[in-house]
Coordinates of N, CA, C and O in Angstrom, one line a residue:
M1 N 89.2 -43.5 -47.4 CA 88.5 -42.3 -47.1 C 87.4 -42.5 -46.1 O 87.2 -41.6 -45.2
I2 N 86.6 -43.5 -46.3 CA 85.5 -43.8 -45.4 C 86.0 -44.0 -43.9 O 85.5 -43.4 -43.0
K3 N 87.1 -44.7 -43.8 CA 87.6 -44.9 -42.4 C 88.2 -43.7 -41.8 O 88.2 -43.5 -40.6
N4 N 88.7 -42.8 -42.7 CA 89.2 -41.5 -42.2 C 88.0 -40.6 -41.7 O 88.2 -39.9 -40.7
I5 N 86.9 -40.7 -42.4 CA 85.8 -39.9 -41.9 C 85.1 -40.5 -40.7 O 84.8 -39.7 -39.8
N6 N 85.0 -41.8 -40.6 CA 84.4 -42.5 -39.5 C 85.3 -43.7 -39.1 O 85.0 -44.8 -39.6
P7 N 86.3 -43.5 -38.3 CA 87.2 -44.6 -38.0 C 86.5 -45.8 -37.3 O 87.0 -46.9 -37.3
N8 N 85.3 -45.7 -36.8 CA 84.6 -46.7 -36.1 C 83.7 -47.6 -37.0 O 83.2 -48.6 -36.6
C9 N 83.6 -47.2 -38.3 CA 82.8 -48.0 -39.2 C 83.6 -49.2 -39.7 O 84.8 -49.2 -39.7
E10 N 82.8 -50.2 -40.1 CA 83.5 -51.4 -40.7 C 83.2 -51.4 -42.2 O 82.0 -51.3 -42.6
V11 N 84.2 -51.5 -43.0 CA 84.0 -51.6 -44.4 C 83.9 -53.0 -44.8 O 84.8 -53.8 -44.4
I12 N 82.9 -53.3 -45.6 CA 82.7 -54.7 -46.1 C 82.5 -54.7 -47.6 O 81.7 -53.9 -48.1
F13 N 83.2 -55.6 -48.3 CA 83.1 -55.7 -49.7 C 82.3 -57.0 -50.0 O 82.3 -58.0 -49.2
S14 N 81.7 -57.0 -51.1 CA 81.0 -58.2 -51.6 C 81.6 -58.6 -52.9 O 81.8 -57.8 -53.8
E15 N 81.9 -59.9 -53.1 CA 82.4 -60.4 -54.3 C 81.3 -60.2 -55.4 O 80.1 -60.0 -55.1
C16 N 81.8 -60.2 -56.6 CA 80.9 -60.1 -57.8 C 80.3 -61.5 -58.0 O 81.0 -62.5 -57.8
T17 N 79.1 -61.6 -58.3 CA 78.5 -62.9 -58.6 C 78.7 -63.3 -60.0 O 79.2 -62.5 -60.8
I18 N 78.5 -64.6 -60.3 CA 78.7 -65.1 -61.6 C 77.8 -64.5 -62.7 O 76.7 -64.0 -62.4
R19 N 78.2 -64.7 -63.9 CA 77.4 -64.4 -65.1 C 77.9 -65.3 -66.2 O 79.1 -65.6 -66.2
R20 N 77.0 -65.7 -67.0 CA 77.4 -66.6 -68.1 C 76.9 -66.1 -69.5 O 76.8 -66.9 -70.4
D21 N 76.6 -64.8 -69.6 CA 76.2 -64.3 -70.8 C 77.3 -64.1 -71.9 O 77.1 -64.1 -73.1
K22 N 78.5 -63.9 -71.4 CA 79.7 -63.8 -72.2 C 80.8 -64.6 -71.7 O 81.1 -64.6 -70.5
K23 N 81.4 -65.4 -72.5 CA 82.4 -66.4 -72.1 C 83.6 -65.7 -71.3 O 84.1 -66.3 -70.4
E24 N 84.0 -64.6 -71.9 CA 85.2 -64.0 -71.3 C 85.0 -63.4 -69.9 O 85.9 -63.2 -69.1
M25 N 83.7 -63.3 -69.5 CA 83.4 -62.7 -68.2 C 83.7 -63.7 -67.0 O 84.0 -63.2 -65.9
K26 N 83.7 -65.0 -67.3 CA 84.1 -65.9 -66.2 C 85.4 -65.6 -65.6 O 85.6 -65.5 -64.4
K27 N 86.4 -65.5 -66.5 CA 87.8 -65.2 -66.0 C 87.9 -63.8 -65.4 O 88.5 -63.5 -64.4
N28 N 87.2 -62.8 -66.1 CA 87.2 -61.4 -65.6 C 86.7 -61.3 -64.2 O 87.2 -60.6 -63.3
I29 N 85.6 -62.0 -63.9 CA 85.0 -62.0 -62.6 C 85.9 -62.7 -61.6 O 86.0 -62.2 -60.4
K30 N 86.4 -63.8 -62.0 CA 87.4 -64.5 -61.1 C 88.5 -63.6 -60.7 O 88.9 -63.5 -59.5
D31 N 89.1 -62.9 -61.7 CA 90.2 -62.0 -61.4 C 89.8 -60.9 -60.6 O 90.5 -60.5 -59.6
L32 N 88.6 -60.3 -60.8 CA 88.1 -59.2 -60.0 C 87.9 -59.6 -58.6 O 88.3 -58.9 -57.6
N33 N 87.3 -60.8 -58.4 CA 87.1 -61.3 -57.0 C 88.4 -61.5 -56.3 O 88.5 -61.3 -55.1
Q34 N 89.4 -62.0 -57.0 CA 90.7 -62.2 -56.4 C 91.3 -60.8 -55.9 O 91.8 -60.7 -54.9
K35 N 91.1 -59.8 -56.8 CA 91.6 -58.5 -56.4 C 90.8 -57.9 -55.2 O 91.4 -57.3 -54.3
I36 N 89.5 -58.2 -55.2 CA 88.7 -57.8 -54.0 C 89.2 -58.5 -52.8 O 89.3 -57.8 -51.7
E37 N 89.4 -59.8 -52.9 CA 89.9 -60.5 -51.7 C 91.3 -60.0 -51.2 O 91.5 -59.8 -50.0
N38 N 92.2 -59.8 -52.2 CA 93.5 -59.3 -51.8 C 93.4 -57.9 -51.2 O 94.1 -57.6 -50.2
F39 N 92.6 -57.0 -51.8 CA 92.4 -55.7 -51.2 C 91.9 -55.7 -49.8 O 92.3 -55.0 -48.9
G40 N 90.9 -56.5 -49.6 CA 90.3 -56.7 -48.3 C 91.3 -57.2 -47.3 O 91.3 -56.6 -46.2
H41 N 92.0 -58.2 -47.7 CA 93.1 -58.7 -46.8 C 94.1 -57.7 -46.4 O 94.5 -57.5 -45.3
E42 N 94.6 -57.0 -47.5 CA 95.6 -56.0 -47.3 C 95.2 -54.8 -46.4 O 96.0 -54.2 -45.7
N43 N 93.9 -54.5 -46.5 CA 93.3 -53.3 -45.8 C 92.5 -53.6 -44.6 O 91.8 -52.8 -44.0
N44 N 92.5 -54.9 -44.2 CA 91.7 -55.4 -43.1 C 90.2 -55.1 -43.2 O 89.5 -54.7 -42.3
F45 N 89.7 -55.4 -44.4 CA 88.2 -55.2 -44.7 C 87.7 -56.6 -44.9 O 88.3 -57.5 -45.4
S46 N 86.4 -56.8 -44.5 CA 85.8 -58.1 -44.7 C 85.3 -58.2 -46.1 O 85.0 -57.2 -46.8
V47 N 85.2 -59.4 -46.6 CA 84.6 -59.7 -47.9 C 83.6 -60.8 -47.8 O 83.8 -61.9 -47.3
I48 N 82.4 -60.5 -48.4 CA 81.3 -61.5 -48.4 C 81.5 -62.3 -49.7 O 81.5 -61.7 -50.8
K49 N 81.6 -63.6 -49.6 CA 81.8 -64.5 -50.7 C 80.4 -65.1 -51.1 O 79.5 -65.2 -50.3
H50 N 80.3 -65.4 -52.4 CA 79.1 -66.0 -53.0 C 79.4 -67.3 -53.7 O 79.0 -67.5 -54.8
E51 N 80.1 -68.2 -53.0 CA 80.6 -69.4 -53.5 C 79.4 -70.4 -53.9 O 79.6 -71.3 -54.8
L52 N 78.3 -70.3 -53.3 CA 77.2 -71.2 -53.6 C 76.3 -70.8 -54.7 O 75.4 -71.5 -55.1
I53 N 76.5 -69.6 -55.2 CA 75.7 -69.1 -56.3 C 76.3 -69.7 -57.6 O 77.5 -69.5 -57.9
S54 N 75.4 -70.4 -58.3 CA 75.9 -71.1 -59.5 C 75.0 -70.7 -60.7 O 74.1 -69.9 -60.6
E55 N 75.3 -71.3 -61.8 CA 74.5 -71.0 -63.1 C 73.0 -71.3 -62.9 O 72.2 -70.6 -63.5
Q56 N 72.7 -72.2 -62.0 CA 71.2 -72.5 -61.8 C 70.5 -71.3 -61.2 O 69.3 -71.3 -61.1
H57 N 71.3 -70.4 -60.6 CA 70.7 -69.2 -60.0 C 70.6 -68.0 -60.9 O 70.3 -66.9 -60.5
L58 N 70.9 -68.2 -62.2 CA 70.8 -67.2 -63.2 C 69.5 -67.2 -64.0 O 69.0 -68.3 -64.3
A59 N 69.0 -66.1 -64.5 CA 67.8 -66.0 -65.3 C 68.2 -66.5 -66.7 O 69.3 -66.8 -67.0
K60 N 67.2 -66.4 -67.6 CA 67.4 -66.9 -69.0 C 68.6 -66.4 -69.7 O 69.3 -67.2 -70.4
K61 N 68.9 -65.1 -69.7 CA 70.0 -64.5 -70.4 C 71.3 -64.7 -69.7 O 72.4 -64.3 -70.2
K62 N 71.3 -65.4 -68.6 CA 72.5 -65.8 -67.8 C 73.4 -64.6 -67.3 O 74.6 -64.7 -67.2
L63 N 72.7 -63.4 -67.1 CA 73.3 -62.3 -66.6 C 72.8 -61.9 -65.2 O 73.6 -61.9 -64.2
H64 N 71.5 -61.8 -65.1 CA 70.9 -61.4 -63.8 C 70.5 -62.7 -63.1 O 70.3 -63.7 -63.7
M65 N 70.3 -62.6 -61.8 CA 69.9 -63.7 -61.0 C 68.4 -63.9 -61.0 O 67.6 -63.0 -61.1
N66 N 68.0 -65.2 -61.0 CA 66.6 -65.5 -60.9 C 66.2 -65.4 -59.4 O 67.0 -65.0 -58.6
E67 N 65.0 -65.8 -59.1 CA 64.5 -65.7 -57.7 C 65.4 -66.6 -56.7 O 65.7 -66.1 -55.6
K68 N 65.7 -67.8 -57.2 CA 66.6 -68.6 -56.3 C 67.9 -67.9 -56.1 O 68.5 -68.0 -55.0
G69 N 68.5 -67.3 -57.1 CA 69.7 -66.6 -57.0 C 69.6 -65.4 -56.0 O 70.5 -65.1 -55.2
K70 N 68.5 -64.6 -56.1 CA 68.3 -63.5 -55.2 C 68.2 -64.0 -53.8 O 68.8 -63.4 -52.9
N71 N 67.5 -65.1 -53.6 CA 67.4 -65.7 -52.3 C 68.8 -66.1 -51.8 O 69.1 -66.0 -50.6
M72 N 69.6 -66.7 -52.6 CA 70.9 -67.2 -52.2 C 71.8 -66.0 -51.9 O 72.5 -66.1 -50.9
L73 N 71.7 -64.9 -52.6 CA 72.5 -63.7 -52.3 C 72.1 -63.2 -51.0 O 72.9 -62.8 -50.2
E74 N 70.8 -63.1 -50.8 CA 70.3 -62.6 -49.5 C 70.8 -63.5 -48.3 O 71.2 -63.0 -47.3
L75 N 70.8 -64.8 -48.5 CA 71.3 -65.7 -47.5 C 72.8 -65.5 -47.2 O 73.2 -65.6 -46.1
D76 N 73.5 -65.3 -48.3 CA 75.0 -65.0 -48.1 C 75.2 -63.8 -47.2 O 76.0 -63.8 -46.3
F77 N 74.4 -62.7 -47.4 CA 74.5 -61.6 -46.6 C 74.1 -61.8 -45.1 O 74.7 -61.4 -44.2
K78 N 73.0 -62.5 -45.0 CA 72.4 -62.8 -43.7 C 73.5 -63.7 -42.9 O 73.7 -63.4 -41.7
E79 N 74.0 -64.7 -43.5 CA 75.0 -65.6 -42.9 C 76.2 -64.8 -42.5 O 76.8 -65.0 -41.4
F80 N 76.7 -63.9 -43.3 CA 77.8 -63.1 -43.0 C 77.6 -62.2 -41.8 O 78.4 -62.2 -40.8
F81 N 76.4 -61.6 -41.7 CA 76.2 -60.7 -40.6 C 75.8 -61.4 -39.3 O 76.0 -60.9 -38.2
K82 N 75.3 -62.6 -39.5 CA 75.0 -63.4 -38.3 C 76.3 -63.8 -37.5 O 76.3 -63.9 -36.3
K83 N 77.4 -63.9 -38.3 CA 78.7 -64.2 -37.7 C 79.3 -63.0 -37.0 O 80.3 -63.2 -36.3
K84 N 78.8 -61.8 -37.3 CA 79.4 -60.6 -36.8 C 79.0 -60.4 -35.3 O 78.1 -60.6 -34.8

């Protein structure tokens, strides 16, 4: 729909980052990120990956990112757009 409205725009997806508050979420996020990757590939959309974000980047409850995690997320976006 976005490309139909503005064919010159570039659609970019971002992977979901990790969370460790619930054990079942690890597989769910992995599966979702694979779907995002496949969808991006099939539709010629870019995908920003967050492979360097790890459990050390999560806050106490293991859901939200701590300051290091936020900085790493920001770095992922900056690096992606630097390559554009």
